[in-house]
PDB file of C-alpha atoms in Angstrom:
ATOM      1  CA  MET A  17      73.080  94.197 129.569  1.00  0.00           C
ATOM      2  CA  ILE A  18      70.692  94.925 126.669  1.00  0.00           C
ATOM      3  CA  ILE A  19      70.781  98.662 127.429  1.00  0.00           C
ATOM      4  CA  ARG A  20      74.632  98.643 127.333  1.00  0.00           C
ATOM      5  CA  CYS A  21      74.660  96.825 123.934  1.00  0.00           C
ATOM      6  CA  ARG A  22      72.227  99.253 122.499  1.00  0.00           C
ATOM      7  CA  SER A  23      74.331 102.184 123.817  1.00  0.00           C
ATOM      8  CA  ALA A  24      77.491 100.717 122.272  1.00  0.00           C
ATOM      9  CA  HIS A  25      75.748 100.076 118.996  1.00  0.00           C
ATOM     10  CA  TRP A  26      74.359 103.625 118.964  1.00  0.00           C
ATOM     11  CA  LEU A  27      77.856 105.025 119.668  1.00  0.00           C
ATOM     12  CA  ILE A  28      79.525 102.955 116.902  1.00  0.00           C
ATOM     13  CA  LEU A  29      76.757 104.006 114.382  1.00  0.00           C
ATOM     14  CA  ARG A  30      77.173 107.672 115.305  1.00  0.00           C
ATOM     15  CA  LEU A  31      80.976 107.497 114.831  1.00  0.00           C
ATOM     16  CA  TRP A  32      80.638 105.723 111.505  1.00  0.00           C
ATOM     17  CA  ARG A  33      78.263 108.245 110.178  1.00  0.00           C
ATOM     18  CA  LYS A  34      80.574 110.970 111.239  1.00  0.00           C
ATOM     19  CA  ALA A  35      83.695 109.390 109.590  1.00  0.00           C
ATOM     20  CA  ALA A  36      81.945 108.123 106.419  1.00  0.00           C
ATOM     21  CA  PRO A  37      81.841 111.494 104.538  1.00  0.00           C
ATOM     22  CA  GLU A  38      85.570 112.091 105.290  1.00  0.00           C
ATOM     23  CA  ALA A  39      86.407 108.602 104.046  1.00  0.00           C
ATOM     24  CA  ALA A  40      84.464 109.059 100.921  1.00  0.00           C
ATOM     25  CA  ALA A  41      86.058 112.416 100.235  1.00  0.00           C
ATOM     26  CA  ALA A  42      89.612 111.192 100.755  1.00  0.00           C
ATOM     27  CA  PRO A  43      91.493 110.457  97.495  1.00  0.00           C
ATOM     28  CA  PRO A  44      92.783 106.865  97.034  1.00  0.00           C
ATOM     29  CA  ARG A  45      96.362 106.530  98.125  1.00  0.00           C
ATOM     30  CA  MET A  46      98.863 104.651  96.065  1.00  0.00           C
ATOM     31  CA  GLU A  47     101.286 102.235  97.751  1.00  0.00           C
ATOM     32  CA  CYS A  48     104.863 102.004  96.832  1.00  0.00           C
ATOM     33  CA  ARG A  49     105.430  99.571  93.995  1.00  0.00           C
ATOM     34  CA  SER A  50     109.069  98.783  94.880  1.00  0.00           C
ATOM     35  CA  ALA A  51     109.350  95.928  92.357  1.00  0.00           C
ATOM     36  CA  ALA A  52     108.233  98.158  89.500  1.00  0.00           C
ATOM     37  CA  VAL A  53     110.584 100.947  90.683  1.00  0.00           C
ATOM     38  CA  SER A  54     113.507  98.536  90.786  1.00  0.00           C
ATOM     39  CA  SER A  55     112.712  96.927  87.392  1.00  0.00           C
ATOM     40  CA  LEU A  56     112.260 100.251  85.586  1.00  0.00           C
ATOM     41  CA  SER A  57     115.463 101.643  87.182  1.00  0.00           C
ATOM     42  CA  TRP A  58     117.545  98.668  86.019  1.00  0.00           C
ATOM     43  CA  ALA A  59     115.819  98.849  82.577  1.00  0.00           C
ATOM     44  CA  LEU A  60     117.191 102.468  82.324  1.00  0.00           C
ATOM     45  CA  VAL A  61     120.740 101.241  83.224  1.00  0.00           C
ATOM     46  CA  VAL A  62     120.736  98.251  80.916  1.00  0.00           C
ATOM     47  CA  GLY A  63     118.934 100.158  78.122  1.00  0.00           C
ATOM     48  CA  GLY A  64     121.282 103.126  78.421  1.00  0.00           C
ATOM     49  CA  ALA A  65     124.294 100.825  78.135  1.00  0.00           C
ATOM     50  CA  ALA A  66     122.787  99.043  75.103  1.00  0.00           C
ATOM     51  CA  TYR A  67     121.888 102.223  73.404  1.00  0.00           C
ATOM     52  CA  LEU A  68     125.372 103.547  74.017  1.00  0.00           C
ATOM     53  CA  LEU A  69     126.864 100.474  72.263  1.00  0.00           C
ATOM     54  CA  ARG A  70     124.420 100.882  69.338  1.00  0.00           C
ATOM     55  CA  GLN A  71     125.329 104.564  68.862  1.00  0.00           C
ATOM     56  CA  THR A  72     129.058 103.743  68.663  1.00  0.00           C
ATOM     57  CA  ARG A  73     128.187 102.301  65.223  1.00  0.00           C
ATOM     58  CA  ARG A  74     125.280 104.485  64.134  1.00  0.00           C
ATOM     59  CA  CYS A  75     123.648 107.560  65.524  1.00  0.00           C
ATOM     60  CA  GLY A  76     119.976 107.806  66.341  1.00  0.00           C
ATOM     61  CA  GLU A  77     117.903 108.275  63.200  1.00  0.00           C
ATOM     62  CA  TYR A  78     116.313 111.692  63.754  1.00  0.00           C
ATOM     63  CA  GLY A  79     117.288 115.248  62.935  1.00  0.00           C
ATOM     64  CA  ARG A  80     120.188 115.454  60.540  1.00  0.00           C
ATOM     65  CA  TYR A  81     120.649 111.629  60.748  1.00  0.00           C
ATOM     66  CA  ALA A  82     117.127 110.730  59.733  1.00  0.00           C
ATOM     67  CA  GLN A  83     116.788 108.328  56.880  1.00  0.00           C
ATOM     68  CA  PRO A  84     114.793 109.447  53.818  1.00  0.00           C
ATOM     69  CA  GLY A  85     111.316 108.065  53.596  1.00  0.00           C
ATOM     70  CA  GLY A  86     108.980 106.938  56.334  1.00  0.00           C
ATOM     71  CA  ARG A  87     106.168 108.890  57.993  1.00  0.00           C
ATOM     72  CA  CYS A  88     107.142 112.035  59.845  1.00  0.00           C
ATOM     73  CA  TRP A  89     105.420 114.693  61.941  1.00  0.00           C
ATOM     74  CA  PRO A  90     106.289 118.424  62.132  1.00  0.00           C
ATOM     75  CA  ALA A  91     108.832 119.162  64.768  1.00  0.00           C
ATOM     76  CA  GLY A  92     106.585 121.237  66.940  1.00  0.00           C
ATOM     77  CA  PRO A  93     103.625 118.836  67.490  1.00  0.00           C
ATOM     78  CA  ALA A  94     106.121 115.913  67.633  1.00  0.00           C
ATOM     79  CA  TRP A  95     108.128 117.418  70.457  1.00  0.00           C
ATOM     80  CA  PHE A  96     104.944 118.293  72.320  1.00  0.00           C
ATOM     81  CA  LEU A  97     103.509 114.824  72.052  1.00  0.00           C
ATOM     82  CA  GLN A  98     106.611 112.915  72.883  1.00  0.00           C
ATOM     83  CA  GLU A  99     107.673 115.052  75.869  1.00  0.00           C
ATOM     84  CA  VAL A 100     104.344 115.875  77.538  1.00  0.00           C
ATOM     85  CA  PRO A 101     103.793 112.469  79.267  1.00  0.00           C
ATOM     86  CA  SER A 102     106.734 113.254  81.542  1.00  0.00           C
ATOM     87  CA  PHE A 103     104.898 116.312  82.623  1.00  0.00           C
ATOM     88  CA  LEU A 104     101.359 114.917  82.841  1.00  0.00           C
ATOM     89  CA  VAL A 105     102.111 111.594  84.575  1.00  0.00           C
ATOM     90  CA  PRO A 106     103.872 113.090  87.671  1.00  0.00           C
ATOM     91  CA  LEU A 107     101.182 115.807  87.752  1.00  0.00           C
ATOM     92  CA  LEU A 108      98.536 113.102  88.073  1.00  0.00           C
ATOM     93  CA  LEU A 109     100.631 111.297  90.719  1.00  0.00           C
ATOM     94  CA  LEU A 110     100.757 114.488  92.789  1.00  0.00           C
ATOM     95  CA  GLY A 111      96.990 114.099  93.189  1.00  0.00           C
ATOM     96  CA  SER A 112      97.391 110.608  94.609  1.00  0.00           C
ATOM     97  CA  ALA A 113     100.068 111.600  97.061  1.00  0.00           C
ATOM     98  CA  GLU A 114      99.307 111.406 100.780  1.00  0.00           C
ATOM     99  CA  PRO A 115      98.447 114.824 102.288  1.00  0.00           C
ATOM    100  CA  GLY A 116     101.431 116.298 104.093  1.00  0.00           C
ATOM    101  CA  SER A 117     103.833 113.835 102.434  1.00  0.00           C
ATOM    102  CA  GLY A 118     106.549 116.431 102.577  1.00  0.00           C
ATOM    103  CA  THR A 119     107.686 119.633 100.862  1.00  0.00           C
ATOM    104  CA  GLY A 120     110.899 117.937  99.657  1.00  0.00           C
ATOM    105  CA  ARG A 121     109.155 115.218  97.757  1.00  0.00           C
ATOM    106  CA  SER A 122     106.866 117.678  95.994  1.00  0.00           C
ATOM    107  CA  LEU A 123     109.756 120.040  95.287  1.00  0.00           C
ATOM    108  CA  LEU A 124     111.764 117.324  93.473  1.00  0.00           C
ATOM    109  CA  VAL A 125     108.722 116.329  91.446  1.00  0.00           C
ATOM    110  CA  TRP A 126     108.078 119.894  90.362  1.00  0.00           C
ATOM    111  CA  ILE A 127     111.755 120.292  89.413  1.00  0.00           C
ATOM    112  CA  PHE A 128     111.440 117.206  87.231  1.00  0.00           C
ATOM    113  CA  MET A 129     108.255 118.578  85.648  1.00  0.00           C
ATOM    114  CA  LEU A 130     109.800 121.978  85.018  1.00  0.00           C
ATOM    115  CA  HIS A 131     112.115 120.580  82.392  1.00  0.00           C
ATOM    116  CA  TYR A 132     109.391 118.776  80.553  1.00  0.00           C
ATOM    117  CA  PHE A 133     107.028 121.814  80.788  1.00  0.00           C
ATOM    118  CA  TYR A 134     109.745 123.714  78.892  1.00  0.00           C
ATOM    119  CA  ARG A 135     110.303 120.934  76.357  1.00  0.00           C
ATOM    120  CA  SER A 136     106.650 120.207  75.665  1.00  0.00           C
ATOM    121  CA  CYS A 137     104.904 123.620  76.027  1.00  0.00           C
ATOM    122  CA  ILE A 138     107.595 126.183  75.174  1.00  0.00           C
ATOM    123  CA  TYR A 139     110.305 124.522  73.060  1.00  0.00           C
ATOM    124  CA  SER A 140     107.771 122.772  70.852  1.00  0.00           C
ATOM    125  CA  LEU A 141     106.283 126.174  69.908  1.00  0.00           C
ATOM    126  CA  LEU A 142     109.660 127.690  69.102  1.00  0.00           C
ATOM    127  CA  THR A 143     111.626 124.887  67.413  1.00  0.00           C
ATOM    128  CA  ARG A 144     112.515 125.115  63.705  1.00  0.00           C
ATOM    129  CA  GLY A 145     113.846 121.542  63.526  1.00  0.00           C
ATOM    130  CA  ARG A 146     113.284 118.918  60.935  1.00  0.00           C
ATOM    131  CA  PRO A 147     110.162 116.707  60.916  1.00  0.00           C
ATOM    132  CA  VAL A 148     110.433 113.811  63.390  1.00  0.00           C
ATOM    133  CA  PRO A 149     109.943 110.169  62.269  1.00  0.00           C
ATOM    134  CA  LEU A 150     106.838 108.560  63.699  1.00  0.00           C
ATOM    135  CA  LYS A 151     108.703 105.656  65.226  1.00  0.00           C
ATOM    136  CA  ILE A 152     110.900 108.053  67.161  1.00  0.00           C
ATOM    137  CA  ILE A 153     107.701 109.787  68.447  1.00  0.00           C
ATOM    138  CA  CYS A 154     106.130 106.510  69.574  1.00  0.00           C
ATOM    139  CA  SER A 155     109.232 105.281  71.318  1.00  0.00           C
ATOM    140  CA  SER A 156     109.635 108.621  73.095  1.00  0.00           C
ATOM    141  CA  VAL A 157     106.050 108.608  74.299  1.00  0.00           C
ATOM    142  CA  VAL A 158     106.548 105.194  75.818  1.00  0.00           C
ATOM    143  CA  PHE A 159     109.821 106.200  77.385  1.00  0.00           C
ATOM    144  CA  CYS A 160     108.564 109.517  78.808  1.00  0.00           C
ATOM    145  CA  SER A 161     105.455 107.895  80.213  1.00  0.00           C
ATOM    146  CA  LEU A 162     107.352 105.146  81.998  1.00  0.00           C
ATOM    147  CA  ASN A 163     110.140 107.407  83.264  1.00  0.00           C
ATOM    148  CA  GLY A 164     107.590 110.049  84.396  1.00  0.00           C
ATOM    149  CA  PHE A 165     105.842 107.308  86.425  1.00  0.00           C
ATOM    150  CA  LEU A 166     109.152 106.034  87.792  1.00  0.00           C
ATOM    151  CA  GLN A 167     110.500 109.355  89.007  1.00  0.00           C
ATOM    152  CA  GLY A 168     107.168 110.625  90.269  1.00  0.00           C
ATOM    153  CA  HIS A 169     105.994 107.408  91.941  1.00  0.00           C
ATOM    154  CA  HIS A 170     109.348 106.843  93.650  1.00  0.00           C
ATOM    155  CA  LEU A 171     109.579 110.378  95.067  1.00  0.00           C
ATOM    156  CA  LEU A 172     106.008 110.584  96.148  1.00  0.00           C
ATOM    157  CA  HIS A 173     105.290 107.096  97.421  1.00  0.00           C
ATOM    158  CA  CYS A 174     108.598 105.243  97.998  1.00  0.00           C
ATOM    159  CA  ALA A 175     111.375 107.688  98.976  1.00  0.00           C
ATOM    160  CA  HIS A 176     112.270 108.025 102.655  1.00  0.00           C
ATOM    161  CA  LEU A 177     113.708 111.454 103.242  1.00  0.00           C
ATOM    162  CA  GLN A 178     115.274 112.493 106.554  1.00  0.00           C
ATOM    163  CA  HIS A 179     114.068 115.578 108.394  1.00  0.00           C
ATOM    164  CA  THR A 180     117.420 117.344 107.742  1.00  0.00           C
ATOM    165  CA  TRP A 181     117.333 116.563 104.015  1.00  0.00           C
ATOM    166  CA  LEU A 182     115.383 119.729 103.072  1.00  0.00           C
ATOM    167  CA  THR A 183     118.016 121.990 104.596  1.00  0.00           C
ATOM    168  CA  GLY A 184     121.039 119.851 103.618  1.00  0.00           C
ATOM    169  CA  ALA A 185     123.861 120.805 101.331  1.00  0.00           C
ATOM    170  CA  ARG A 186     123.114 117.907  98.918  1.00  0.00           C
ATOM    171  CA  LEU A 187     119.766 119.316  97.955  1.00  0.00           C
ATOM    172  CA  SER A 188     120.897 122.839  97.590  1.00  0.00           C
ATOM    173  CA  ALA A 189     123.919 121.792  95.413  1.00  0.00           C
ATOM    174  CA  GLY A 190     121.744 119.504  93.296  1.00  0.00           C
ATOM    175  CA  VAL A 191     119.111 122.148  92.684  1.00  0.00           C
ATOM    176  CA  LEU A 192     121.815 124.616  91.839  1.00  0.00           C
ATOM    177  CA  VAL A 193     123.416 122.280  89.340  1.00  0.00           C
ATOM    178  CA  PHE A 194     119.947 121.567  87.818  1.00  0.00           C
ATOM    179  CA  ALA A 195     119.270 125.251  87.441  1.00  0.00           C
ATOM    180  CA  VAL A 196     122.607 125.916  85.836  1.00  0.00           C
ATOM    181  CA  GLY A 197     122.083 123.038  83.383  1.00  0.00           C
ATOM    182  CA  LEU A 198     118.501 124.210  82.565  1.00  0.00           C
ATOM    183  CA  THR A 199     119.784 127.774  81.827  1.00  0.00           C
ATOM    184  CA  ILE A 200     122.482 126.457  79.597  1.00  0.00           C
ATOM    185  CA  ASN A 201     120.021 124.230  77.826  1.00  0.00           C
ATOM    186  CA  ILE A 202     117.527 127.010  77.179  1.00  0.00           C
ATOM    187  CA  HIS A 203     120.163 129.525  76.105  1.00  0.00           C
ATOM    188  CA  SER A 204     121.780 126.958  73.766  1.00  0.00           C
ATOM    189  CA  ASP A 205     118.411 126.133  72.205  1.00  0.00           C
ATOM    190  CA  HIS A 206     117.992 129.848  71.534  1.00  0.00           C
ATOM    191  CA  ILE A 207     121.363 130.082  69.744  1.00  0.00           C
ATOM    192  CA  LEU A 208     120.670 126.965  67.678  1.00  0.00           C
ATOM    193  CA  ARG A 209     117.224 128.158  66.750  1.00  0.00           C
ATOM    194  CA  ASN A 210     118.497 131.531  65.505  1.00  0.00           C
ATOM    195  CA  LEU A 211     120.990 129.879  63.207  1.00  0.00           C
ATOM    196  CA  ARG A 212     118.078 129.161  60.816  1.00  0.00           C
ATOM    197  CA  LYS A 213     115.366 131.097  59.183  1.00  0.00           C
ATOM    198  CA  PRO A 214     111.900 129.678  59.324  1.00  0.00           C
ATOM    199  CA  GLY A 215     111.693 126.663  56.928  1.00  0.00           C
ATOM    200  CA  GLU A 216     115.436 126.286  56.617  1.00  0.00           C
ATOM    201  CA  TYR A 217     117.064 122.865  57.376  1.00  0.00           C
ATOM    202  CA  VAL A 218     120.645 123.878  57.063  1.00  0.00           C
ATOM    203  CA  TYR A 219     123.298 123.218  59.791  1.00  0.00           C
ATOM    204  CA  ARG A 220     125.850 125.821  60.878  1.00  0.00           C
ATOM    205  CA  ILE A 221     128.367 125.851  63.676  1.00  0.00           C
ATOM    206  CA  PRO A 222     126.886 127.708  66.597  1.00  0.00           C
ATOM    207  CA  ARG A 223     128.785 130.490  68.372  1.00  0.00           C
ATOM    208  CA  GLY A 224     128.278 132.269  71.704  1.00  0.00           C
ATOM    209  CA  GLY A 225     127.372 131.190  75.197  1.00  0.00           C
ATOM    210  CA  MET A 226     128.548 127.806  76.294  1.00  0.00           C
ATOM    211  CA  PHE A 227     129.229 126.948  72.591  1.00  0.00           C
ATOM    212  CA  GLU A 228     132.553 128.869  73.060  1.00  0.00           C
ATOM    213  CA  LEU A 229     133.591 126.189  75.578  1.00  0.00           C
ATOM    214  CA  VAL A 230     131.883 122.989  74.437  1.00  0.00           C
ATOM    215  CA  SER A 231     130.616 122.327  70.925  1.00  0.00           C
ATOM    216  CA  GLY A 232     127.438 120.635  72.054  1.00  0.00           C
ATOM    217  CA  ALA A 233     126.270 123.087  74.726  1.00  0.00           C
ATOM    218  CA  ASN A 234     122.628 121.984  74.510  1.00  0.00           C
ATOM    219  CA  PHE A 235     123.555 118.389  75.210  1.00  0.00           C
ATOM    220  CA  PHE A 236     125.893 119.480  77.981  1.00  0.00           C
ATOM    221  CA  GLY A 237     123.214 121.462  79.595  1.00  0.00           C
ATOM    222  CA  GLU A 238     120.695 118.654  79.630  1.00  0.00           C
ATOM    223  CA  ILE A 239     123.232 116.204  81.020  1.00  0.00           C
ATOM    224  CA  THR A 240     124.058 118.774  83.737  1.00  0.00           C
ATOM    225  CA  GLU A 241     120.376 119.113  84.599  1.00  0.00           C
ATOM    226  CA  TRP A 242     119.820 115.435  85.271  1.00  0.00           C
ATOM    227  CA  CYS A 243     123.066 114.968  87.128  1.00  0.00           C
ATOM    228  CA  GLY A 244     121.927 117.829  89.389  1.00  0.00           C
ATOM    229  CA  PHE A 245     118.524 116.213  89.784  1.00  0.00           C
ATOM    230  CA  ALA A 246     120.164 112.860  90.697  1.00  0.00           C
ATOM    231  CA  LEU A 247     122.379 114.663  93.282  1.00  0.00           C
ATOM    232  CA  ALA A 248     119.322 116.380  94.839  1.00  0.00           C
ATOM    233  CA  ALA A 249     117.115 113.215  94.852  1.00  0.00           C
ATOM    234  CA  TRP A 250     120.001 110.871  95.742  1.00  0.00           C
ATOM    235  CA  SER A 251     118.079 107.855  94.601  1.00  0.00           C
ATOM    236  CA  PHE A 252     118.641 104.880  92.297  1.00  0.00           C
ATOM    237  CA  PRO A 253     115.893 105.929  89.786  1.00  0.00           C
ATOM    238  CA  ALA A 254     117.309 109.453  89.505  1.00  0.00           C
ATOM    239  CA  PHE A 255     120.886 108.155  88.964  1.00  0.00           C
ATOM    240  CA  ALA A 256     119.591 105.611  86.483  1.00  0.00           C
ATOM    241  CA  PHE A 257     117.880 108.371  84.518  1.00  0.00           C
ATOM    242  CA  ALA A 258     121.028 110.541  84.561  1.00  0.00           C
ATOM    243  CA  PHE A 259     123.101 107.546  83.318  1.00  0.00           C
ATOM    244  CA  PHE A 260     120.612 106.882  80.511  1.00  0.00           C
ATOM    245  CA  THR A 261     120.728 110.576  79.467  1.00  0.00           C
ATOM    246  CA  ILE A 262     124.510 110.425  79.277  1.00  0.00           C
ATOM    247  CA  CYS A 263     124.443 107.205  77.225  1.00  0.00           C
ATOM    248  CA  SER A 264     121.682 108.468  74.894  1.00  0.00           C
ATOM    249  CA  ILE A 265     122.665 112.033  74.000  1.00  0.00           C
ATOM    250  CA  GLY A 266     126.436 111.821  74.805  1.00  0.00           C
ATOM    251  CA  PRO A 267     127.164 109.710  71.668  1.00  0.00           C
ATOM    252  CA  ARG A 268     124.923 111.971  69.615  1.00  0.00           C
ATOM    253  CA  ALA A 269     127.014 114.895  70.756  1.00  0.00           C
ATOM    254  CA  TYR A 270     130.175 112.962  69.685  1.00  0.00           C
ATOM    255  CA  HIS A 271     128.703 112.309  66.227  1.00  0.00           C
ATOM    256  CA  HIS A 272     127.967 116.015  65.857  1.00  0.00           C
ATOM    257  CA  HIS A 273     131.433 116.953  66.968  1.00  0.00           C
ATOM    258  CA  ARG A 274     133.058 114.625  64.391  1.00  0.00           C
ATOM    259  CA  TYR A 275     131.861 116.862  61.619  1.00  0.00           C
ATOM    260  CA  ARG A 276     134.121 119.664  62.775  1.00  0.00           C
ATOM    261  CA  SER A 277     136.905 117.946  60.913  1.00  0.00           C
ATOM    262  CA  VAL A 278     135.011 118.229  57.618  1.00  0.00           C
ATOM    263  CA  PRO A 279     134.996 121.845  56.186  1.00  0.00           C
ATOM    264  CA  TYR A 280     131.664 121.652  54.421  1.00  0.00           C
ATOM    265  CA  PHE A 281     129.138 119.363  52.674  1.00  0.00           C
ATOM    266  CA  ARG A 282     127.204 120.048  49.567  1.00  0.00           C
ATOM    267  CA  ILE A 283     123.433 119.833  49.782  1.00  0.00           C
ATOM    268  CA  ARG A 284     122.121 117.417  47.168  1.00  0.00           C
ATOM    269  CA  HIS A 285     121.007 119.053  43.940  1.00  0.00           C
ATOM    270  CA  THR A 286     122.243 122.471  44.966  1.00  0.00           C
ATOM    271  CA  GLU A 287     125.515 124.428  45.182  1.00  0.00           C
ATOM    272  CA  GLN A 288     124.739 125.661  48.711  1.00  0.00           C
ATOM    273  CA  ARG A 289     127.295 124.770  51.292  1.00  0.00           C
ATOM    274  CA  PHE A 290     126.546 124.331  54.932  1.00  0.00           C
ATOM    275  CA  TRP A 291     128.510 123.625  58.059  1.00  0.00           C
ATOM    276  CA  LEU A 292     127.974 120.667  60.405  1.00  0.00           C
ATOM    277  CA  GLY A 293     128.797 121.280  63.970  1.00  0.00           C
ATOM    278  CA  SER A 294     127.969 120.532  67.588  1.00  0.00           C
ATOM    279  CA  GLY A 295     129.236 117.872  69.977  1.00  0.00           C
ATOM    280  CA  LEU A 296     129.915 117.375  73.674  1.00  0.00           C
ATOM    281  CA  GLY A 297     133.711 117.587  73.259  1.00  0.00           C
ATOM    282  CA  PHE A 298     135.532 120.741  74.104  1.00  0.00           C
ATOM    283  CA  SER A 299     135.899 123.107  71.267  1.00  0.00           C
ATOM    284  CA  SER A 300     139.320 123.714  69.774  1.00  0.00           C
ATOM    285  CA  GLY A 301     138.419 127.103  68.154  1.00  0.00           C
TER     286      GLY A 301
END
């Protein structure tokens, strides 16, 4: 009996020593925080609706609508700082994902990150926009951090994808719509950027590309992106984010479009005239 106990003890000890290095090397795995996912998703829906109502009375105070005074940062560093959390947070979450969690999950996370890599690392270097108010930067950092966690955590730790999902039409259609939206967005940014010389802050009506069909092609492209992402992911968090995007930049596009009815404005203390354009509505010529 004593010999058998010693043998069993020796076998358990040997197995433990063999498994211990592997257990120590394994990264910690995060569990699905379903309550947090649900709360953040509903916050996007409610917050988007509230922001939509607010913008029916007054547009967001940045860019051409920024109020004079207050602390501002140059556009390039501001765009980098406020957008990069939506790239870095999912990237960190990829490291906590369970090995072999699925190509589809990682694909959607990388698609999400692709937009924010462009916004933070490429667009921020090229933009010629106005300085951004510090309060806008702070609120954007918070939003991008939470939304980056929401989308990345849900896809990597909560989503249950069927085996046929990766080859399904919904994913292909969603990725295609996202790619079309991203292309429109990047090309529209290029057109808008070339309307100005370095250091200029004038506004002119853009021409070319999708601006021939819609007067706010940059907004249209971004909305198309996130609708495609929602179609591909087919999840509440993704649809909530698409809804928030429509509610946040849709009214801004409308406020831009309104200025088409005004032929020109005079810049204060100068005789220079400049056009105000852009909006999500369809152009009338």
